[in-house]
């Protein structure tokens, strides 16, 4: 197998494809790709961290319905995304897809935004890992280690693991992912085995129409006194969608996977549907096990919100299981951060090997001669994430509300924009450009991505509307207010660079988003 560069619709031929380095072929199978894709969604962190917010300030007991709505919208998006992956196999998945569907100029802007998202996502997960780790060590062993020490340790481990063969990282992620999924499954099974919870089965939680229901009314608190509650369906839906961020990363492992045209579409669809069904069932059974009204009451206070999960776990499985949940919150955050490190390194590598700036192909775009990893891009990513983490530490910001919360918002803003563009790129590629008519289909490549793209635009609206709430106490931080400007500057910067290359260096411009595998047949 070898890389090739698309022949562009210009008179200038692209550079010799033989000068382009590639990542290790046939390095990972379907299971490995799934592990890395699902790890970016961080199931246990998404459930314990996001469901209580949706319950307390969004849809109330109907939070699982919000997750069902997100499953439907993201599946529609994934249908078109998977169709594109059958024909374009490249490490810079979004970057390549959008470049082919909407053009090189929009594509490079999207590539810059995707790289930004994955770069800050690693720093974000380092923050929550350090927060959970500091609390865990203090609670279990009475040892206090400053969070920045734990953060730097995680950054170092990520750099080492990503330096070697991708299979090493996949195995580490697989072990951690299986343990957190096993514990969440034990919670769900224990509720089913004990016949439900104290306030019935809450079947309305599974009606997707209730995902648009806003919490209101009163519930009885632990003291027996009524508590007035109110929420916004938009908040619940936003946190439901937020729980999926990263599932789309499966496509970027195409060049390293076995039989990518078969494996990647399966990984894309099975990850989004599998995660969705799992999220709906686990969130529903956690609420049932706690009791719908009890869950809403507990979610009003951040100090008790986690009890929506810990209460049924403690009652049905014992204290050991609660302790295991606390451990897995830390290890799950680590797994997610490692997965995002791999994503960021591959996007930096994908843009670098196209030699957008002279010399990048031999540095950022270089693959390790033995391990076939994007080792230089990986170290650059470690450097960027380290600068972000150290900045938050020396300025006295909190690793949870500051580093985790703000960087997650920044990354989510960027990646949602790119996902919407990717959905519309599918429509353009198959139905405007008339590429691969054998794959084009009225539903798979037109209606599904159209509905998915519109759904993404709605999520972007929800994000803009509820950003201050999502940021919590960090909403007064100047970093929070800078997020729209950072996203704008990076996206427009990529577009401007593409325009400059088109005018001043047609050869380099012609290569944008065009380094793909030979098997992809994109000439």
XYZ file of C-alpha atoms in Angstrom:
523
model
C 0.000 0.000 0.000
C 1.163 3.489 -0.722
C -0.110 7.001 -0.524
C -1.136 8.996 -3.522
C -2.013 12.604 -4.047
C -5.152 13.666 -5.878
C -4.679 15.167 -9.283
C -6.153 18.623 -8.773
C -8.259 20.551 -11.233
C -5.334 22.849 -11.986
C -2.501 22.875 -14.470
C 0.037 22.394 -11.730
C 0.810 18.803 -10.815
C 1.152 17.887 -7.170
C 4.415 16.842 -5.621
C 5.675 13.313 -6.051
C 3.577 11.081 -3.810
C 6.654 9.053 -2.932
C 7.914 11.932 -0.804
C 4.869 11.658 1.454
C 5.392 9.480 4.512
C 2.560 7.375 5.841
C 1.573 5.784 9.099
C 1.983 2.066 9.758
C -0.453 0.091 7.577
C -2.577 -2.818 8.850
C -1.621 -1.897 12.415
C -5.044 -2.051 14.027
C -8.271 -3.970 13.490
C -11.943 -3.148 14.011
C -11.840 -3.753 17.776
C -8.844 -1.456 18.216
C -10.465 1.337 16.204
C -13.657 0.971 18.249
C -11.713 1.124 21.525
C -10.055 4.384 20.499
C -13.258 5.941 19.168
C -15.391 5.029 22.189
C -12.616 6.032 24.602
C -12.843 9.615 23.325
C -16.471 9.646 24.438
C -15.360 8.635 27.986
C -18.580 6.755 28.923
C -18.206 6.839 32.716
C -17.211 10.516 32.784
C -20.026 11.384 30.365
C -22.588 9.562 32.480
C -21.555 10.617 35.987
C -20.561 14.119 34.873
C -23.277 15.073 32.387
C -26.435 13.142 33.288
C -26.892 14.866 36.691
C -26.726 18.280 34.977
C -29.344 17.207 32.421
C -31.521 15.835 35.228
C -31.206 18.847 37.534
C -31.264 21.703 35.059
C -32.443 20.308 31.744
C -35.042 17.608 31.074
C -35.398 16.287 34.613
C -36.239 12.582 34.684
C -36.604 12.755 30.903
C -32.832 13.154 30.440
C -32.572 9.688 28.790
C -35.024 10.931 26.152
C -32.564 13.732 25.403
C -29.877 11.109 24.877
C -32.242 9.280 22.546
C -32.734 12.451 20.481
C -28.949 12.857 20.292
C -28.603 9.221 19.202
C -31.063 9.739 16.344
C -29.448 12.961 15.086
C -25.892 11.643 15.342
C -26.839 8.386 13.626
C -28.233 10.375 10.699
C -24.940 12.277 10.572
C -22.946 9.044 10.821
C -24.789 7.437 7.891
C -23.434 10.028 5.453
C -20.074 10.201 7.236
C -19.662 6.439 6.849
C -20.570 6.632 3.149
C -17.792 9.200 2.636
C -15.290 7.008 4.493
C -15.771 4.244 1.910
C -14.151 6.411 -0.737
C -11.766 8.758 1.071
C -9.314 7.153 3.485
C -7.032 9.700 5.115
C -5.679 10.444 8.577
C -7.219 13.926 8.482
C -10.759 12.577 8.153
C -12.848 15.758 8.504
C -10.143 17.733 6.736
C -10.096 15.362 3.781
C -13.863 14.943 3.553
C -14.620 18.661 3.648
C -11.787 19.461 1.226
C -13.279 17.036 -1.299
C -16.889 18.051 -0.656
C -16.762 21.810 -0.092
C -13.372 22.691 -1.560
C -9.817 23.153 -0.376
C -10.327 26.615 1.118
C -13.147 25.558 3.452
C -11.318 22.277 4.004
C -8.155 23.860 5.389
C -10.212 26.079 7.697
C -12.024 22.964 8.937
C -8.706 21.145 9.311
C -7.344 23.920 11.510
C -10.522 23.909 13.635
C -10.412 20.125 14.061
C -6.752 20.231 15.061
C -7.570 23.002 17.558
C -10.419 20.956 19.030
C -8.405 17.783 19.583
C -5.380 19.717 20.861
C -7.361 21.453 23.618
C -9.425 18.338 24.371
C -6.302 16.584 25.624
C -5.524 19.529 27.938
C -9.147 19.489 29.096
C -9.032 15.798 30.014
C -5.697 16.289 31.757
C -7.531 18.774 33.979
C -10.341 16.454 35.011
C -7.925 13.518 35.420
C -5.817 15.623 37.778
C -8.902 16.769 39.682
C -10.179 13.216 40.203
C -6.673 11.922 40.930
C -5.911 14.555 43.553
C -9.219 13.842 45.301
C -8.777 10.061 45.052
C -5.285 10.013 46.553
C -6.347 12.337 49.354
C -9.523 10.366 50.164
C -8.111 6.832 49.980
C -4.531 7.308 51.140
C -4.454 10.673 52.886
C -1.776 11.800 50.430
C -1.921 15.231 48.856
C -0.188 15.628 45.509
C -0.672 18.969 43.721
C -2.814 18.520 40.634
C -0.162 19.958 38.332
C 2.176 17.048 39.203
C -0.481 14.542 38.166
C -1.174 16.579 35.031
C 2.449 16.603 33.928
C 2.715 12.865 34.619
C -0.291 12.167 32.385
C 1.144 14.339 29.602
C 4.427 12.402 29.774
C 2.702 8.998 29.669
C 0.551 10.084 26.716
C 3.656 11.203 24.822
C 5.409 7.884 25.447
C 2.437 5.690 24.509
C 1.737 7.614 21.299
C 5.400 7.368 20.252
C 5.178 3.606 19.796
C 3.001 1.388 17.594
C -0.690 2.392 17.694
C -1.507 -1.085 19.040
C 0.123 -0.241 22.374
C -2.205 2.701 22.929
C -5.168 0.637 21.692
C -4.451 -2.099 24.251
C -4.164 0.372 27.126
C -7.389 2.089 26.061
C -9.108 -1.268 25.633
C -8.348 -2.397 29.190
C -9.480 0.893 30.723
C -12.575 1.127 28.543
C -13.724 -2.415 29.303
C -13.509 -1.798 33.052
C -15.609 1.380 32.977
C -18.211 -0.162 30.674
C -18.327 -3.223 32.951
C -19.063 -1.092 36.033
C -21.777 0.926 34.305
C -23.283 -2.341 33.072
C -23.227 -3.767 36.605
C -25.155 -0.713 37.781
C -27.781 -1.189 35.066
C -28.122 -4.944 35.630
C -28.390 -4.495 39.412
C -31.377 -2.158 38.980
C -33.069 -4.609 36.622
C -32.324 -7.568 38.894
C -33.799 -5.850 41.959
C -37.028 -4.959 40.171
C -36.470 -1.262 39.551
C -36.400 1.618 41.978
C -38.452 3.240 44.725
C -40.618 5.374 42.405
C -41.407 3.106 39.486
C -39.915 2.546 36.055
C -40.327 6.054 34.589
C -41.242 4.805 31.120
C -41.736 8.371 29.919
C -37.961 8.770 30.119
C -37.696 6.617 26.997
C -40.066 8.677 24.841
C -37.845 10.771 22.522
C -40.492 13.517 22.354
C -39.894 14.138 26.066
C -36.321 15.088 25.194
C -37.757 18.514 24.359
C -39.479 18.760 27.756
C -38.160 21.369 30.198
C -37.989 20.551 33.899
C -40.516 22.407 36.063
C -42.565 21.918 39.231
C -41.615 20.672 42.693
C -39.968 17.552 44.071
C -39.454 16.275 47.598
C -35.939 16.671 48.929
C -34.059 14.462 51.391
C -35.421 16.520 54.297
C -38.977 15.878 53.184
C -39.522 19.496 52.175
C -40.718 20.386 48.669
C -38.112 21.885 46.331
C -39.096 24.086 43.400
C -37.162 23.014 40.294
C -36.807 24.452 36.813
C -34.657 23.692 33.810
C -34.299 24.084 30.067
C -34.615 21.313 27.518
C -31.820 23.039 25.612
C -29.422 22.447 28.513
C -30.342 18.762 28.650
C -29.950 18.286 24.917
C -26.643 20.145 24.807
C -25.098 17.975 27.527
C -26.470 14.871 25.792
C -24.742 15.819 22.536
C -21.610 16.856 24.424
C -21.345 13.292 25.758
C -20.583 12.008 22.238
C -17.726 14.304 21.282
C -14.952 12.215 19.769
C -16.927 9.300 18.302
C -16.143 10.578 14.798
C -12.420 9.998 15.374
C -12.689 6.399 14.134
C -12.331 7.625 10.536
C -8.868 9.070 11.143
C -7.457 5.599 11.832
C -8.318 4.438 8.304
C -4.739 4.550 7.048
C -3.579 2.379 9.948
C -6.454 -0.101 9.917
C -6.924 -3.388 8.140
C -9.267 -3.118 5.144
C -10.288 0.494 5.931
C -13.093 0.706 3.364
C -14.851 -2.065 5.284
C -13.719 -1.417 8.855
C -14.159 2.354 9.125
C -17.844 2.562 8.044
C -18.640 -0.247 10.482
C -16.697 1.490 13.265
C -18.391 4.843 12.615
C -21.936 3.498 12.706
C -21.463 0.912 15.445
C -19.716 3.404 17.736
C -22.407 6.073 17.510
C -25.310 3.616 17.767
C -23.615 1.508 20.435
C -22.702 4.520 22.558
C -26.202 5.915 22.117
C -28.063 2.781 23.200
C -25.678 2.361 26.130
C -26.095 5.971 27.277
C -29.897 5.792 27.069
C -30.121 2.547 29.059
C -27.548 3.460 31.720
C -28.949 6.954 32.334
C -32.508 5.586 32.457
C -31.696 2.765 34.889
C -29.625 5.083 37.112
C -32.648 7.405 37.379
C -35.003 4.462 37.938
C -32.706 3.011 40.614
C -32.528 6.331 42.443
C -36.149 7.313 41.825
C -37.058 10.055 39.305
C -38.044 12.660 41.913
C -35.133 11.711 44.155
C -32.763 12.072 41.191
C -34.024 15.560 40.364
C -33.685 16.605 44.025
C -30.145 15.207 44.311
C -29.092 16.909 41.073
C -29.858 20.370 42.474
C -26.636 20.307 44.506
C -23.276 19.505 42.906
C -22.208 17.847 46.177
C -24.981 15.226 45.891
C -25.494 15.059 42.107
C -23.224 12.014 41.729
C -25.509 10.075 44.073
C -27.835 9.512 41.118
C -25.308 6.817 40.212
C -23.627 6.115 43.532
C -26.843 5.555 45.527
C -28.117 2.525 43.553
C -24.550 1.229 43.214
C -24.034 1.420 46.994
C -27.404 -0.194 47.750
C -27.145 -3.021 45.214
C -23.414 -3.718 44.931
C -21.785 -2.304 48.046
C -19.307 0.409 49.012
C -16.513 -1.295 47.042
C -18.380 -0.534 43.813
C -18.650 3.176 44.678
C -14.912 3.216 45.337
C -14.359 1.525 41.987
C -16.478 4.194 40.303
C -14.239 6.897 41.769
C -11.142 5.075 40.511
C -12.645 4.606 37.051
C -13.567 8.276 36.817
C -9.842 8.968 36.978
C -8.727 6.137 34.675
C -11.571 6.873 32.248
C -10.434 10.483 32.022
C -6.912 9.276 31.344
C -8.122 6.969 28.566
C -10.097 9.782 26.992
C -7.134 12.154 27.164
C -4.837 9.565 25.565
C -7.335 8.987 22.758
C -7.564 12.724 22.083
C -3.761 12.977 22.126
C -3.675 10.397 19.338
C -6.339 12.343 17.434
C -4.487 15.646 17.748
C -1.168 14.120 16.698
C -2.744 12.636 13.580
C -4.384 15.896 12.541
C -1.142 17.822 12.992
C 0.597 15.105 10.982
C -2.085 15.093 8.242
C -1.782 18.834 7.655
C 1.998 18.776 8.042
C 2.671 16.080 5.428
C 0.945 18.178 2.771
C 3.776 20.684 3.177
C 1.425 23.645 3.582
C 4.439 25.540 4.898
C 7.809 24.513 3.391
C 9.599 21.991 5.597
C 6.498 20.671 7.377
C 6.487 17.420 5.382
C 9.862 16.389 6.830
C 8.983 17.460 10.383
C 5.326 17.491 11.394
C 4.482 15.207 8.476
C 7.126 12.609 9.299
C 6.254 9.072 10.427
C 8.531 7.016 12.683
C 10.688 4.635 10.641
C 10.050 1.683 12.981
C 6.754 2.289 14.786
C 4.972 4.085 11.931
C 3.630 6.659 14.407
C 3.321 10.441 13.921
C 6.024 10.870 16.569
C 7.085 14.453 15.850
C 3.476 15.649 15.624
C 2.840 13.790 18.883
C 5.630 15.625 20.681
C 4.406 18.953 19.292
C 0.949 18.139 20.664
C 2.459 17.310 24.050
C 4.225 20.666 24.027
C 1.043 22.583 23.198
C -1.014 20.739 25.827
C 1.728 21.292 28.411
C 1.756 25.053 27.760
C -2.036 25.184 28.230
C -1.932 23.136 31.433
C 0.946 25.132 32.939
C -0.817 28.401 32.054
C -3.919 27.349 33.997
C -1.751 26.218 36.910
C 0.438 29.319 37.256
C -2.571 31.631 36.923
C -4.300 29.838 39.814
C -7.220 28.458 37.827
C -9.060 25.369 38.973
C -8.323 22.116 37.070
C -12.040 21.209 36.914
C -14.101 24.332 36.251
C -11.166 26.127 34.654
C -8.973 23.788 32.639
C -11.499 21.016 32.013
C -14.601 23.154 31.587
C -13.203 25.980 29.475
C -11.059 23.858 27.176
C -13.944 21.419 26.687
C -16.182 24.319 25.643
C -13.535 25.640 23.262
C -13.023 22.236 21.674
C -16.735 21.466 21.471
C -17.465 24.778 19.751
C -14.833 24.049 17.100
C -15.735 20.397 16.514
C -19.498 21.045 16.229
C -18.888 23.573 13.450
C -16.714 21.043 11.637
C -19.291 18.265 12.040
C -21.966 20.457 10.457
C -19.623 21.259 7.550
C -18.818 17.554 7.141
C -22.516 16.683 6.842
C -23.039 19.219 4.064
C -19.774 18.110 2.402
C -21.278 14.632 1.981
C -24.262 16.094 0.089
C -22.018 18.209 -2.135
C -19.621 15.358 -2.866
C -22.242 12.821 -3.946
C -25.041 15.010 -5.345
C -23.496 18.285 -6.526
C -20.186 16.935 -7.821
C -21.853 13.627 -8.766
C -18.958 11.560 -7.382
C -19.406 7.786 -7.034
C -22.997 7.443 -8.282
C -22.878 3.793 -7.232
C -22.843 4.953 -3.599
C -25.120 7.988 -3.896
C -28.524 7.354 -2.387
C -31.508 9.623 -1.687
C -31.471 8.748 2.005
C -27.923 7.665 2.860
C -26.076 10.545 1.169
C -28.782 13.238 0.951
C -31.605 13.157 3.495
C -29.634 11.622 6.387
C -26.664 14.035 6.226
C -29.027 16.971 5.622
C -31.009 16.180 8.769
C -27.786 15.423 10.640
C -26.238 18.716 9.524
C -29.319 20.704 10.524
C -29.244 18.893 13.858
C -25.610 19.940 14.319
C -26.537 23.559 13.580
C -29.203 23.292 16.276
C -26.607 21.971 18.724
C -24.333 24.914 17.872
C -27.277 27.199 18.687
C -27.789 25.367 21.994
C -24.095 25.736 22.752
C -24.161 29.477 22.098
C -27.317 29.887 24.190
C -26.160 27.794 27.148
C -22.398 28.377 27.104
C -22.434 30.519 30.255
C -24.388 27.876 32.138
C -22.074 25.112 30.933
C -19.024 27.104 32.046
C -20.448 27.579 35.554
C -18.319 29.789 37.783
C -15.722 30.066 34.995
C -18.178 32.092 32.891
C -16.655 35.291 34.313
C -13.144 34.279 33.197
C -11.685 36.226 30.269
C -10.665 32.887 28.751
C -14.361 31.995 28.458
C -15.158 35.252 26.677
C -12.211 34.689 24.325
C -13.507 31.311 23.080
C -15.557 32.644 20.099
C -12.634 34.801 19.006
C -10.138 31.926 19.242
C -12.415 29.703 17.141
C -12.941 32.509 14.632
C -9.267 33.372 14.310
C -8.209 29.723 13.841
C -10.942 28.920 11.311
C -10.523 32.129 9.322
C -6.739 31.741 9.572
C -6.955 28.370 7.827
C -9.193 29.829 5.131
C -6.861 32.809 4.627
C -3.818 30.541 4.347
C -5.578 28.455 1.698
C -6.419 31.598 -0.291
C -2.796 32.777 -0.086
C -1.551 29.377 -1.261
C -3.999 29.424 -4.153
C -2.559 32.712 -5.355
C 1.114 32.335 -4.480
C 1.761 28.573 -4.493
C -0.689 26.656 -6.706
C 1.328 23.466 -6.285
C 0.912 23.444 -2.499
C -2.687 24.564 -2.805
C -3.400 21.647 -5.126
C -2.392 19.167 -2.420
C -4.707 20.441 0.316
C -6.789 17.546 1.628
C -5.610 15.304 -1.200
C -3.187 12.885 0.453
C -5.222 9.681 0.595
C -4.626 5.943 0.405
C -4.361 4.383 -3.034
C -7.244 2.047 -2.196
C -9.522 5.066 -1.803
C -9.462 5.628 -5.593
C -9.586 9.398 -5.134
C -7.417 10.587 -8.024
